[in-house]
């Protein structure tokens, strides 16, 4: 039995994948109406065409939803609030499924769990995976980062399912930074394509974006190999090149000068600001993240941002 808190696209997709491997799943929705509708229709409008297996039970009753292993599938900026309002989560294994850096504290999801519930066992599940792909049973590989190796091994066994291959690491810092920072670079790539700057510009942004992701991760003590794995390079590749990505699509709209639905979860916008604040405090150079923040804040035009990046002093790669 596994609990998933947050019945959005990703939480529901994970619930479906675990259920298909024979696990009973309780999916918690914060709205009683949403839980009832999902139970009645066996569907979630965020995942069109996906049927909930019988072994997924949706509830808005928090106490009913809890098991020893709990996946947290809410947006990054909502994670702390969820943990603070539910102290009964303490003592359990809490696996963050969100990708981002918290505004205000500049902490990633594992650090936020430690901060609010120090008695819990924190972990993070991250990597290249669109909810729609997971829910349809398409092959996907993820990284599970757990500080204690033996706990990681047993969780890995528990979560692995036929189409969901799960790799393991103890480097939670690298895993959470890879997943968080790639969204910022995906916004930059979307902006470049939307503004008509071309595929070569996108390749340059992905590569130099990857360099700044690694710089930041290293400064925070991550293992360089983690960033070259699924949570960093893998997810960067997926998110910067697919219209399925909300971060990339948000960037596309910015680049084209179109409006974007503000209710859609776009983790990279807040994360760009939080990561830049942390980078400045640590004297880490993150020019692409800086340009994204300046564009989001309205202080920089897109062409000027590209010119600014191109006019940086020549350096060794
Ligand atoms: N959708 C995707 O393909 C993937 C999403 N993720 C990550 O999963 C996280 C969640 O994203 P999605 O499920 O896609 O977003 P979503 O927008 O589809 O769903 C978010 C869910 O969180 C719930 N929620 C919001 N605030 C809450 C609160 N205070 N307490 C409880 N529940 C709350 C909402 O009601 C909604 O059900 C994000 O960090 C995202 O980066 C990771 C991999 C893939
Ligand atoms: O994290 C994701 C894919 O790995 C989902 O990306 P978006 O949040 O940009 O849709």
Coordinates of C-alpha atoms and ligand atoms in Angstrom, one line a residue:
X1 CA 0.0 0.0 0.0
X2 CA 1.3 3.4 -1.0
X3 CA -0.1 6.9 -0.5
X4 CA 0.1 9.7 -3.1
X5 CA -0.7 13.2 -1.8
X6 CA -1.8 15.5 -4.6
X7 CA -4.2 14.4 -7.3
X8 CA -2.9 16.5 -10.1
X9 CA -1.4 15.2 -13.3
X10 CA 1.7 13.7 -11.8
X11 CA 0.3 12.3 -8.6
X12 CA -2.5 10.5 -10.6
X13 CA 0.0 9.2 -13.2
X14 CA 2.2 7.7 -10.5
X15 CA -0.8 6.2 -8.7
X16 CA -1.9 4.5 -12.0
X17 CA 1.7 3.2 -12.6
X18 CA 2.0 1.7 -9.1
X19 CA -1.5 0.2 -9.3
X20 CA -0.6 -1.5 -12.6
X21 CA 2.3 -3.2 -10.8
X22 CA -0.2 -4.7 -8.2
X23 CA 0.2 -2.1 -5.4
X24 CA -2.9 -0.7 -3.7
X25 CA -2.7 3.1 -3.9
X26 CA -4.6 5.8 -1.9
X27 CA -4.6 9.1 -3.8
X28 CA -5.4 12.1 -1.7
X29 CA -7.2 15.1 -3.2
X30 CA -7.5 18.2 -1.2
X31 CA -11.0 18.8 -2.5
X32 CA -13.8 16.4 -1.5
X33 CA -15.6 17.2 -4.8
X34 CA -12.6 16.3 -6.9
X35 CA -12.1 13.0 -5.0
X36 CA -15.8 12.0 -5.4
X37 CA -15.7 12.9 -9.1
X38 CA -12.6 10.9 -9.7
X39 CA -14.0 7.9 -7.9
X40 CA -17.3 8.1 -9.9
X41 CA -15.7 8.7 -13.3
X42 CA -12.5 6.7 -12.6
X43 CA -10.7 9.5 -14.5
X44 CA -8.8 12.7 -14.0
X45 CA -9.5 15.5 -16.5
X46 CA -5.8 16.4 -16.3
X47 CA -5.0 13.0 -17.9
X48 CA -7.5 12.6 -20.7
X49 CA -8.1 9.0 -21.9
X50 CA -6.5 7.4 -18.8
X51 CA -8.7 5.1 -16.7
X52 CA -8.0 4.7 -13.0
X53 CA -7.4 1.0 -12.1
X54 CA -9.6 -0.5 -9.4
X55 CA -6.7 -0.6 -6.9
X56 CA -6.5 3.2 -6.9
X57 CA -8.8 4.7 -4.3
X58 CA -9.2 8.5 -4.2
X59 CA -10.1 10.3 -1.0
X60 CA -10.1 13.7 0.6
X61 CA -9.8 12.2 4.1
X62 CA -6.2 12.8 5.0
X63 CA -6.1 10.3 7.8
X64 CA -7.5 7.6 5.5
X65 CA -4.9 8.3 2.9
X66 CA -1.8 7.7 5.0
X67 CA 0.5 4.7 4.8
X68 CA 4.2 4.3 5.8
X69 CA 5.4 5.4 2.4
X70 CA 4.0 8.7 1.1
X71 CA 4.6 10.4 -2.2
X72 CA 4.2 14.2 -2.2
X73 CA 3.0 15.3 -5.6
X74 CA 2.1 18.9 -5.0
X75 CA 3.8 22.0 -6.6
X76 CA 7.1 23.0 -5.0
X77 CA 5.8 26.2 -3.5
X78 CA 2.9 24.3 -1.8
X79 CA 5.1 21.6 -0.2
X80 CA 5.9 23.4 3.1
X81 CA 2.2 24.4 3.6
X82 CA 1.2 20.7 3.1
X83 CA 3.8 19.4 5.6
X84 CA 3.1 22.1 8.2
X85 CA -0.7 21.5 8.2
X86 CA -0.2 17.7 8.5
X87 CA 2.2 17.0 11.4
X88 CA 0.9 13.4 11.3
X89 CA 3.3 12.9 8.4
X90 CA 6.2 12.8 10.8
X91 CA 8.0 9.5 11.2
X92 CA 7.0 8.3 7.7
X93 CA 9.0 7.9 4.5
X94 CA 8.2 11.0 2.5
X95 CA 9.1 11.0 -1.2
X96 CA 9.0 14.4 -2.8
X97 CA 7.9 14.3 -6.4
X98 CA 8.0 18.0 -7.0
X99 CA 10.7 19.9 -8.9
X100 CA 11.8 23.3 -7.7
X101 CA 13.5 25.5 -5.2
X102 CA 11.4 27.2 -2.5
X103 CA 11.1 31.0 -2.8
X104 CA 12.1 32.7 0.5
X105 CA 14.3 29.9 1.8
X106 CA 16.0 28.8 -1.4
X107 CA 15.7 25.2 -0.3
X108 CA 14.9 22.1 -2.4
X109 CA 12.1 19.6 -1.5
X110 CA 14.3 17.3 0.5
X111 CA 15.6 20.2 2.6
X112 CA 12.1 21.5 3.1
X113 CA 10.9 18.1 4.4
X114 CA 13.9 18.0 6.8
X115 CA 13.2 21.5 7.9
X116 CA 9.5 21.0 8.7
X117 CA 9.5 17.3 9.8
X118 CA 13.0 16.3 11.0
X119 CA 11.7 12.9 12.2
X120 CA 10.6 11.9 8.7
X121 CA 12.7 9.9 6.2
X122 CA 13.0 12.2 3.2
X123 CA 13.6 11.1 -0.4
X124 CA 13.0 12.4 -3.9
X125 CA 11.7 10.8 -7.1
X126 CA 12.7 12.8 -10.2
X127 CA 13.8 12.5 -13.8
X128 CA 12.5 12.7 -17.4
X129 CA 8.8 11.7 -17.3
X130 CA 5.7 13.3 -18.5
X131 CA 2.7 12.4 -16.5
X132 CA 0.7 11.5 -19.6
X133 CA 3.5 9.1 -20.7
X134 CA 3.6 7.3 -17.3
X135 CA -0.1 7.1 -17.0
X136 CA -0.3 5.5 -20.5
X137 CA 2.2 2.9 -19.5
X138 CA 5.0 4.1 -21.8
X139 CA 8.5 3.2 -20.8
X140 CA 10.0 5.7 -18.3
X141 CA 13.2 5.8 -16.2
X142 CA 13.5 7.9 -13.0
X143 CA 16.0 8.6 -10.2
X144 CA 15.1 7.8 -6.6
X145 CA 17.4 9.7 -4.2
X146 CA 17.5 8.5 -0.6
X147 CA 20.2 9.5 1.9
X148 CA 20.5 6.0 3.4
X149 CA 21.6 3.4 0.9
X150 CA 19.7 0.5 2.4
X151 CA 16.5 2.4 2.7
X152 CA 17.0 3.4 -0.9
X153 CA 17.4 -0.2 -2.0
X154 CA 14.2 -1.3 -0.3
X155 CA 12.2 1.7 -1.6
X156 CA 13.5 1.1 -5.1
X157 CA 12.2 -2.5 -5.0
X158 CA 8.9 -1.3 -3.7
X159 CA 8.3 1.4 -6.3
X160 CA 9.7 -0.3 -9.5
X161 CA 6.9 -1.3 -11.9
X162 CA 7.0 -2.9 -15.3
X163 CA 7.2 0.3 -17.4
X164 CA 8.8 2.5 -14.7
X165 CA 12.5 1.7 -14.3
X166 CA 13.9 3.3 -11.1
X167 CA 17.6 4.0 -10.6
X168 CA 19.0 4.8 -7.1
X169 CA 21.4 7.4 -5.6
X170 CA 22.1 8.7 -2.2
X171 CA 22.8 12.2 -3.7
X172 CA 19.6 14.0 -2.8
X173 CA 21.2 17.5 -3.4
X174 CA 22.2 16.6 -7.0
X175 CA 18.9 14.9 -7.8
X176 CA 16.7 17.8 -6.5
X177 CA 18.8 20.5 -8.2
X178 CA 18.8 18.7 -11.6
X179 CA 15.0 18.5 -11.6
X180 CA 14.6 22.1 -10.4
X181 CA 17.1 23.9 -12.6
X182 CA 16.3 22.2 -15.8
X183 CA 12.9 23.9 -15.7
X184 CA 14.6 27.3 -15.8
X185 CA 16.6 26.3 -18.8
X186 CA 13.5 24.9 -20.5
X187 CA 11.8 28.3 -20.1
X188 CA 14.9 29.9 -21.7
X189 CA 14.8 27.4 -24.6
X190 CA 11.1 28.0 -25.1
X191 CA 11.7 31.8 -25.2
X192 CA 14.4 31.3 -27.8
X193 CA 12.3 29.1 -30.1
X194 CA 9.2 31.3 -29.6
X195 CA 11.1 34.4 -30.5
X196 CA 12.4 32.7 -33.7
X197 CA 16.1 32.6 -32.6
X198 CA 16.4 29.0 -34.0
X199 CA 17.4 25.5 -33.0
X200 CA 21.1 26.4 -32.8
X201 CA 20.4 29.0 -30.1
X202 CA 18.4 26.3 -28.3
X203 CA 21.3 23.9 -28.4
X204 CA 23.6 26.6 -27.1
X205 CA 21.2 27.4 -24.2
X206 CA 20.8 23.7 -23.3
X207 CA 24.5 23.1 -23.2
X208 CA 25.5 26.3 -21.4
X209 CA 22.5 25.9 -19.2
X210 CA 23.7 22.4 -18.3
X211 CA 27.1 24.0 -17.4
X212 CA 25.5 26.4 -15.0
X213 CA 23.3 23.7 -13.5
X214 CA 26.5 21.7 -12.8
X215 CA 28.3 24.7 -11.4
X216 CA 25.5 25.4 -8.9
X217 CA 25.1 21.8 -8.0
X218 CA 28.8 21.4 -7.3
X219 CA 28.8 24.5 -5.2
X220 CA 26.1 23.0 -3.1
X221 CA 27.9 19.7 -2.6
X222 CA 26.2 17.5 -5.2
X223 CA 28.1 14.7 -7.0
X224 CA 28.9 15.8 -10.6
X225 CA 27.7 12.3 -11.9
X226 CA 24.2 12.9 -10.6
X227 CA 23.8 15.9 -12.9
X228 CA 24.8 13.8 -15.9
X229 CA 22.1 11.3 -15.1
X230 CA 18.4 11.2 -15.5
X231 CA 17.6 14.0 -13.0
X232 CA 19.9 16.5 -14.8
X233 CA 20.9 15.8 -18.3
X234 CA 18.0 13.4 -18.9
X235 CA 15.3 15.7 -17.8
X236 CA 17.0 18.8 -19.4
X237 CA 16.9 17.0 -22.8
X238 CA 13.2 16.1 -22.4
X239 CA 11.9 19.4 -21.1
X240 CA 13.8 21.6 -23.5
X241 CA 12.7 19.8 -26.6
X242 CA 9.0 18.8 -26.1
X243 CA 5.8 20.9 -26.5
X244 CA 4.4 18.6 -23.8
X245 CA 6.5 20.5 -21.2
X246 CA 4.6 23.3 -19.5
X247 CA 7.9 25.1 -18.7
X248 CA 9.0 25.0 -22.3
X249 CA 5.5 26.0 -23.5
X250 CA 5.4 28.9 -21.1
X251 CA 8.7 30.1 -22.6
X252 CA 7.3 29.6 -26.1
X253 CA 4.4 31.9 -25.2
X254 CA 6.7 34.5 -23.8
X255 CA 8.9 34.4 -26.9
X256 CA 5.9 34.8 -29.1
X257 CA 4.4 37.5 -27.0
X258 CA 1.3 35.4 -26.3
X259 CA -0.6 35.1 -23.0
X260 CA -0.2 31.9 -20.9
X261 CA -2.9 30.4 -18.6
X262 CA -1.7 31.5 -15.1
X263 CA -3.4 28.5 -13.4
X264 CA -1.0 26.0 -15.1
X265 CA 1.8 24.7 -12.9
X266 CA 5.1 26.2 -14.3
X267 CA 7.7 25.4 -11.6
X268 CA 10.6 27.1 -13.4
X269 CA 9.3 30.7 -12.9
X270 CA 9.6 30.8 -9.1
X271 CA 12.6 28.5 -9.1
X272 CA 14.5 30.8 -11.4
X273 CA 14.1 33.6 -8.8
X274 CA 15.0 31.4 -5.9
X275 CA 18.0 29.8 -7.6
X276 CA 19.3 33.2 -8.7
X277 CA 19.1 34.5 -5.2
X278 CA 21.0 31.5 -3.9
X279 CA 23.6 31.7 -6.7
X280 CA 24.2 35.4 -6.0
X281 CA 24.7 34.7 -2.3
X282 CA 27.3 32.0 -3.2
X283 CA 29.0 33.9 -6.0
X284 CA 28.0 31.3 -8.6
X285 CA 27.7 32.6 -12.1
X286 CA 24.3 31.7 -13.7
X287 CA 23.9 34.0 -16.6
X288 CA 21.0 32.2 -18.3
X289 CA 19.0 32.0 -15.1
X290 CA 19.7 35.7 -14.6
X291 CA 18.4 36.5 -18.1
X292 CA 15.2 34.4 -17.5
X293 CA 14.5 36.3 -14.3
X294 CA 15.1 39.6 -16.0
X295 CA 12.7 38.7 -18.8
X296 CA 10.1 37.4 -16.3
X297 CA 10.4 40.6 -14.3
X298 CA 9.9 42.7 -17.5
X299 CA 13.3 44.4 -17.1
X300 CA 14.9 42.9 -20.2
X301 CA 13.7 42.3 -23.8
X302 CA 14.4 38.9 -25.4
X303 CA 16.7 40.1 -28.1
X304 CA 18.7 42.2 -25.5
X305 CA 18.9 39.1 -23.3
X306 CA 20.4 37.1 -26.2
X307 CA 22.8 39.9 -27.0
X308 CA 23.8 40.2 -23.4
X309 CA 24.6 36.4 -23.3
X310 CA 26.6 36.6 -26.5
X311 CA 28.6 39.6 -25.4
X312 CA 29.9 38.0 -22.3
X313 CA 33.7 37.9 -22.1
X314 CA 35.2 35.1 -24.2
X315 CA 36.1 32.1 -22.1
X316 CA 37.3 28.5 -22.2
X317 CA 34.5 26.0 -22.5
Ligands
LIG1 N1 3.0 16.7 -14.9 C1 4.2 16.2 -15.2 O1 4.4 15.7 -16.3 C2 5.2 16.1 -14.1 C3 5.2 16.8 -12.9 N2 6.2 16.8 -12.0 C4 6.2 17.6 -10.8 O2 5.1 17.2 -10.0 C5 4.7 18.4 -9.3 C6 3.2 18.5 -9.4 O3 2.9 18.8 -10.8 P1 1.6 18.3 -11.5 O4 0.9 17.2 -10.8 O5 1.9 18.1 -12.9 O6 0.7 19.6 -11.3 P2 -0.9 19.8 -11.4 O7 -1.1 21.3 -11.6 O8 -1.4 18.9 -12.4 O9 -1.4 19.3 -10.0 C7 -1.0 19.9 -8.8 C8 -1.9 19.3 -7.7 O10 -1.5 19.8 -6.5 C9 -2.7 20.1 -5.7 N3 -2.4 21.2 -4.8 C10 -2.0 22.4 -5.0 N4 -1.8 23.1 -3.8 C11 -2.0 22.2 -2.9 C12 -2.0 22.2 -1.5 N5 -1.6 23.4 -0.8 N6 -2.2 21.1 -0.8 C13 -2.6 20.0 -1.4 N7 -2.7 19.9 -2.7 C14 -2.4 21.0 -3.4 C15 -3.7 20.6 -6.8 O11 -5.0 20.6 -6.3 C16 -3.4 19.7 -7.9 O12 -4.2 18.5 -7.8 C17 5.4 19.6 -9.8 O13 6.5 19.9 -9.0 C18 6.0 19.1 -11.2 O14 7.2 19.7 -11.5 C19 7.2 15.9 -12.2 C20 7.3 15.1 -13.3 C21 6.4 15.2 -14.3
LIG2 O1 9.2 17.5 -15.3 C1 8.6 17.2 -16.3 C2 9.2 16.2 -17.2 O2 10.2 15.4 -16.6 C3 7.4 17.9 -16.6 O3 7.8 19.1 -17.2 P1 6.8 20.4 -17.1 O4 6.5 20.6 -15.7 O5 7.5 21.4 -17.8 O6 5.5 20.0 -17.9

